[in-house]
CSV table of C-alpha atoms and ligand atoms in Angstrom, one decimal:
chain,number,residue,atom,x,y,z
T,1,MET,CA,134.1,142.0,-65.5
T,2,THR,CA,136.3,139.0,-65.5
T,3,ALA,CA,135.5,136.0,-67.7
T,4,HIS,CA,135.3,132.7,-66.0
T,5,SER,CA,135.1,129.3,-67.6
T,6,THR,CA,133.3,127.3,-65.1
T,7,ARG,CA,130.3,125.7,-66.9
T,8,VAL,CA,127.3,125.1,-64.8
T,9,GLY,CA,123.8,123.6,-65.4
T,10,ASN,CA,122.2,125.2,-62.3
T,11,ARG,CA,119.8,127.9,-63.4
T,12,LEU,CA,120.3,130.1,-60.4
T,13,LEU,CA,124.1,130.0,-60.6
T,14,ALA,CA,124.0,130.5,-64.3
T,15,ALA,CA,122.1,133.8,-63.8
T,16,LEU,CA,124.8,135.2,-61.6
T,17,PRO,CA,127.3,137.7,-62.9
T,18,PRO,CA,130.9,136.2,-62.9
T,19,GLU,CA,132.1,138.3,-59.9
T,20,ASP,CA,129.2,137.2,-57.7
T,21,PHE,CA,129.6,133.6,-58.9
T,22,GLY,CA,133.2,133.9,-58.0
T,23,LEU,CA,132.3,134.5,-54.3
T,24,LEU,CA,131.0,131.0,-54.2
T,25,THR,CA,133.3,128.9,-56.4
T,26,PRO,CA,136.2,128.7,-54.0
T,27,HIS,CA,133.9,127.0,-51.5
T,28,PHE,CA,132.0,124.7,-53.8
T,29,GLN,CA,132.5,121.0,-53.6
T,30,LYS,CA,131.2,118.9,-56.5
T,31,VAL,CA,129.0,116.0,-55.5
T,32,SER,CA,127.1,113.3,-57.3
T,33,PHE,CA,124.0,111.5,-55.9
T,34,GLU,CA,122.2,108.3,-56.7
T,35,PRO,CA,118.5,107.7,-56.7
T,36,ASP,CA,117.1,107.2,-53.1
T,37,ALA,CA,120.1,109.0,-51.5
T,38,VAL,CA,119.0,111.1,-48.6
T,39,LEU,CA,120.6,114.6,-48.7
T,40,VAL,CA,119.0,116.0,-45.6
T,41,ARG,CA,116.8,114.3,-43.0
T,42,SER,CA,113.9,115.9,-41.1
T,43,GLY,CA,115.4,117.4,-38.0
T,44,ASP,CA,119.0,117.7,-39.4
T,45,GLU,CA,120.7,121.0,-39.3
T,46,LEU,CA,120.7,122.8,-42.7
T,47,ASP,CA,124.5,122.9,-42.8
T,48,GLN,CA,125.0,122.5,-46.5
T,49,VAL,CA,123.4,124.2,-49.5
T,50,TYR,CA,123.1,122.2,-52.8
T,51,PHE,CA,122.8,123.7,-56.3
T,52,PRO,CA,121.7,120.7,-58.5
T,53,HIS,CA,123.0,120.7,-62.1
T,54,SER,CA,121.0,117.7,-63.0
T,55,GLY,CA,118.6,115.1,-61.4
T,56,ALA,CA,115.6,115.6,-59.2
T,57,VAL,CA,115.2,115.8,-55.4
T,58,THR,CA,111.9,115.6,-53.6
T,59,PHE,CA,111.0,117.1,-50.2
T,60,MET,CA,109.2,114.5,-48.1
T,61,VAL,CA,107.0,115.2,-45.1
T,62,GLU,CA,107.2,112.2,-42.7
T,63,MET,CA,104.3,111.4,-40.4
T,64,PRO,CA,104.8,109.7,-37.0
T,65,ASP,CA,103.1,106.5,-38.3
T,66,GLY,CA,105.7,106.2,-41.1
T,67,GLN,CA,103.6,107.5,-43.9
T,68,THR,CA,105.2,110.0,-46.2
T,69,VAL,CA,104.1,112.5,-48.9
T,70,ALA,CA,106.0,114.8,-51.1
T,71,ASN,CA,105.4,118.5,-51.1
T,72,THR,CA,108.0,119.8,-53.6
T,73,LEU,CA,110.3,118.7,-56.3
T,74,LEU,CA,113.6,120.4,-57.1
T,75,GLY,CA,116.0,120.2,-59.9
T,76,ARG,CA,118.6,122.4,-61.7
T,77,GLU,CA,116.3,125.4,-61.3
T,78,GLY,CA,116.7,125.6,-57.6
T,79,ALA,CA,118.8,125.2,-54.5
T,80,LEU,CA,118.4,122.7,-51.6
T,81,ALA,CA,118.5,124.3,-48.1
T,82,SER,CA,118.2,127.8,-49.5
T,83,PHE,CA,116.2,128.7,-46.3
T,84,SER,CA,119.5,128.4,-44.4
T,85,VAL,CA,120.1,132.1,-45.4
T,86,LEU,CA,117.6,133.0,-42.7
T,87,GLY,CA,120.1,131.7,-40.1
T,88,PRO,CA,121.0,128.4,-38.6
T,89,SER,CA,118.0,126.1,-38.7
T,90,ARG,CA,116.9,122.5,-38.9
T,91,SER,CA,115.1,120.9,-41.8
T,92,SER,CA,111.4,120.2,-41.5
T,93,VAL,CA,111.4,117.7,-44.4
T,94,THR,CA,113.6,114.9,-45.7
T,95,ALA,CA,115.2,115.5,-49.1
T,96,ILE,CA,115.4,112.3,-51.1
T,97,VAL,CA,117.0,112.0,-54.6
T,98,ARG,CA,114.5,110.6,-57.1
T,99,VAL,CA,116.6,111.0,-60.2
T,100,GLY,CA,120.3,110.8,-59.8
T,101,GLY,CA,122.4,113.8,-60.7
T,102,THR,CA,125.1,116.2,-59.7
T,103,ALA,CA,125.3,119.4,-57.6
T,104,SER,CA,127.6,122.0,-56.3
T,105,ARG,CA,127.6,122.0,-52.5
T,106,ILE,CA,128.7,124.8,-50.2
T,107,ALA,CA,128.7,125.0,-46.4
T,108,ALA,CA,125.8,127.1,-45.2
T,109,PRO,CA,127.9,129.6,-43.2
T,110,LYS,CA,130.0,130.3,-46.3
T,111,PHE,CA,126.9,130.7,-48.3
T,112,ARG,CA,125.4,133.1,-45.8
T,113,LEU,CA,128.5,135.3,-46.0
T,114,ALA,CA,128.3,135.4,-49.8
T,115,TYR,CA,124.6,136.1,-49.6
T,116,ALA,CA,125.3,139.0,-47.3
T,117,ARG,CA,127.9,140.5,-49.7
T,118,SER,CA,126.1,140.0,-53.0
T,119,ALA,CA,122.9,141.7,-54.1
T,120,ALA,CA,122.8,139.3,-57.2
T,121,ILE,CA,123.0,136.2,-55.0
T,122,ARG,CA,120.3,137.6,-52.7
T,123,HIS,CA,118.1,138.2,-55.8
T,124,VAL,CA,118.4,134.7,-57.3
T,125,VAL,CA,117.8,133.1,-53.9
T,126,GLN,CA,114.7,135.3,-53.4
T,127,VAL,CA,113.3,134.4,-56.8
T,128,HIS,CA,113.9,130.7,-56.1
T,129,VAL,CA,112.3,130.9,-52.6
T,130,ARG,CA,109.2,132.6,-54.1
T,131,ALA,CA,109.0,129.8,-56.7
T,132,LEU,CA,109.5,127.2,-54.0
T,133,LEU,CA,106.7,128.7,-51.9
T,134,LEU,CA,104.4,128.8,-54.9
T,135,GLN,CA,105.0,125.1,-55.6
T,136,LEU,CA,104.6,124.3,-51.9
T,137,GLN,CA,101.2,126.1,-51.7
T,138,HIS,CA,100.0,124.6,-54.9
T,139,VAL,CA,101.0,121.0,-54.1
T,140,ALA,CA,99.4,121.3,-50.6
T,141,ALA,CA,96.1,122.3,-52.4
T,142,CYS,CA,96.6,119.6,-55.0
T,143,ASN,CA,97.2,116.9,-52.4
T,144,ALA,CA,94.0,117.8,-50.6
T,145,LEU,CA,91.7,118.4,-53.6
T,146,HIS,CA,92.8,116.2,-56.5
T,147,GLN,CA,92.5,112.5,-57.3
T,148,VAL,CA,95.4,110.2,-57.3
T,149,GLU,CA,95.4,109.8,-61.1
T,150,GLY,CA,95.8,113.5,-61.7
T,151,ARG,CA,98.4,113.9,-59.0
T,152,LEU,CA,100.5,110.9,-60.2
T,153,ALA,CA,100.5,112.2,-63.7
T,154,ARG,CA,101.5,115.7,-62.4
T,155,TRP,CA,104.5,114.2,-60.5
T,156,LEU,CA,105.5,112.2,-63.6
T,157,LEU,CA,105.5,115.3,-65.7
T,158,GLN,CA,107.4,117.3,-63.1
T,159,LEU,CA,110.0,114.5,-62.9
T,160,HIS,CA,110.1,114.2,-66.7
T,161,ASP,CA,111.0,117.9,-67.0
T,162,ARG,CA,114.2,117.1,-65.1
T,163,VAL,CA,115.5,114.0,-67.0
T,164,PRO,CA,117.3,114.1,-70.4
T,165,ASP,CA,115.1,111.5,-72.1
T,166,ASP,CA,111.6,110.0,-71.8
T,167,VAL,CA,112.6,107.3,-69.3
T,168,LEU,CA,112.1,107.8,-65.6
T,169,PRO,CA,114.1,105.5,-63.4
T,170,LEU,CA,111.4,105.3,-60.7
T,171,THR,CA,110.1,102.4,-58.6
T,172,GLN,CA,106.5,102.0,-57.7
T,173,GLU,CA,107.6,102.2,-54.0
T,174,ALA,CA,109.1,105.6,-54.7
T,175,LEU,CA,105.9,106.8,-56.4
T,176,ALA,CA,103.8,105.5,-53.4
T,177,GLN,CA,106.0,107.5,-51.1
T,178,LEU,CA,105.6,110.6,-53.2
T,179,LEU,CA,101.8,110.4,-53.3
T,180,GLY,CA,101.3,109.2,-49.7
T,181,VAL,CA,99.3,106.2,-50.9
T,182,ARG,CA,99.7,102.4,-50.8
T,183,ARG,CA,101.8,100.6,-53.4
T,184,THR,CA,98.7,98.7,-54.7
T,185,THR,CA,97.1,102.1,-55.5
T,186,VAL,CA,100.1,103.0,-57.6
T,187,THR,CA,100.0,99.6,-59.4
T,188,LEU,CA,96.3,100.1,-60.2
T,189,THR,CA,96.8,103.7,-61.4
T,190,MET,CA,99.9,102.7,-63.5
T,191,ASN,CA,97.8,100.0,-65.1
T,192,LYS,CA,95.2,102.6,-66.1
T,193,PHE,CA,98.0,104.9,-67.5
T,194,ARG,CA,99.4,101.9,-69.4
T,195,ALA,CA,96.0,101.1,-70.9
T,196,ALA,CA,95.6,104.8,-71.9
T,197,GLY,CA,99.1,104.7,-73.7
T,198,ALA,CA,100.4,107.4,-71.3
T,199,ILE,CA,103.3,105.2,-70.0
T,200,ARG,CA,105.2,102.1,-70.9
T,201,THR,CA,107.4,100.0,-68.7
T,202,ASP,CA,110.8,99.0,-70.1
T,203,ARG,CA,112.7,95.8,-69.3
T,204,ARG,CA,114.3,97.3,-66.2
T,205,GLY,CA,110.9,98.3,-64.9
T,206,PHE,CA,111.6,102.0,-65.6
T,207,ILE,CA,108.7,104.2,-66.8
T,208,GLU,CA,108.7,105.6,-70.3
T,209,VAL,CA,106.3,108.5,-70.6
T,210,ASN,CA,104.1,109.8,-73.4
T,211,ARG,CA,103.9,113.5,-72.4
T,212,THR,CA,100.9,114.3,-74.6
T,213,ARG,CA,98.8,111.6,-73.0
T,214,LEU,CA,100.0,112.2,-69.5
T,215,ASN,CA,99.1,115.9,-70.0
T,216,GLY,CA,95.6,114.8,-70.7
T,217,ILE,CA,95.4,113.0,-67.4
T,218,ALA,CA,97.3,115.4,-65.1
T,219,CYS,CA,95.3,117.7,-62.9
T,220,GLU,CA,95.5,121.4,-64.0
T,221,CYS,CA,98.0,122.1,-61.3
T,222,TYR,CA,100.9,120.9,-63.5
T,223,ALA,CA,100.3,123.5,-66.2
T,224,VAL,CA,99.3,126.3,-63.8
T,225,MET,CA,102.4,125.8,-61.6
T,226,GLU,CA,104.9,125.4,-64.4
T,227,ARG,CA,103.5,128.4,-66.2
T,228,ARG,CA,103.7,130.7,-63.1
T,229,ILE,CA,107.1,129.5,-62.1
T,230,ASP,CA,108.5,129.7,-65.6
T,231,ARG,CA,107.1,133.2,-66.0
T,232,MET,CA,108.7,134.2,-62.6
T,233,TYR,CA,112.1,132.9,-63.7
T,234,CYS,CA,111.9,134.4,-67.2
T,235,HIS,CA,111.0,137.8,-65.9
T,236,GLU,CA,113.2,138.0,-62.9
T,237,LEU,CA,116.4,136.1,-63.7
T,238,SER,CA,118.8,137.5,-66.2
T,239,GLU,CA,120.0,135.5,-69.2
T,240,PRO,CA,122.6,132.9,-68.2
T,241,GLN,CA,125.9,134.6,-67.4
T,242,VAL,CA,127.7,131.3,-67.5
T,243,ALA,CA,127.5,128.7,-70.3
T,244,LEU,CA,124.8,126.1,-69.6
T,245,ALA,CA,126.3,122.7,-70.0
T,246,PRO,CA,126.5,119.4,-68.2
T,247,PHE,CA,128.7,119.5,-65.1
T,248,GLN,CA,131.8,117.7,-66.2
T,249,GLU,CA,134.3,118.0,-63.5
T,250,SER,CA,135.2,115.1,-61.2
T,251,PHE,CA,133.2,114.7,-58.1
T,252,THR,CA,134.7,114.6,-54.6
T,253,VAL,CA,131.7,113.2,-52.8
T,254,ALA,CA,129.1,110.7,-53.9
T,255,PHE,CA,125.8,109.9,-52.2
T,256,ARG,CA,124.4,106.4,-52.7
U,301,ZN,ZN1,96.3,119.0,-58.7
């Protein structure tokens, strides 16, 4: 086993043995992305696979009348366009960055070749896809059954899990798009959260969260989903094979 010094923050990549990780590294491009950047549009070919090291990306379903709703959130625990291993295909959702971050990007055909060669890569992708499907099914039920207060608190907690501090750089417009509701509904709900001490808004308009109080408001989906996904990752992914650390190399591509 050869040692390799590449330091990654992505949980799937970190679980790969060095020789399997080495199948990917020659093809990786380091990218950074800003909030609101669109990584893939609905209908686009899934020609790139992204492994985020930080930040948060939401998968948005867009209706013909322009309404949107989020059905999944992805951060350093996952991979964007992982379904491309099934063969060339087009995206059914639009992937929008909600919290800026960094990722390793690889062309889908190169990733499919490595996937075919490495049982370890197949395993981490399969674990991730199962976790993604679990989230997708749970959020679909949550969107249909639960009130906007519980759903908004759930999204805020999920986003908070993927930022380094208590401040979420999110606009009310972005939250309205996530929830599939009007902005005025978000304003009213945020006022209730503020009155309950669950959030504060800082000078920049960013949201500072109080996790304990938000947990009291969030629907049960947050705890159930996180527990199941965490259990799946802990049981099925090996200990990190590569040191977990912020991705520090320079970036060749930036999305704004
Ligand atoms: Zn729910």
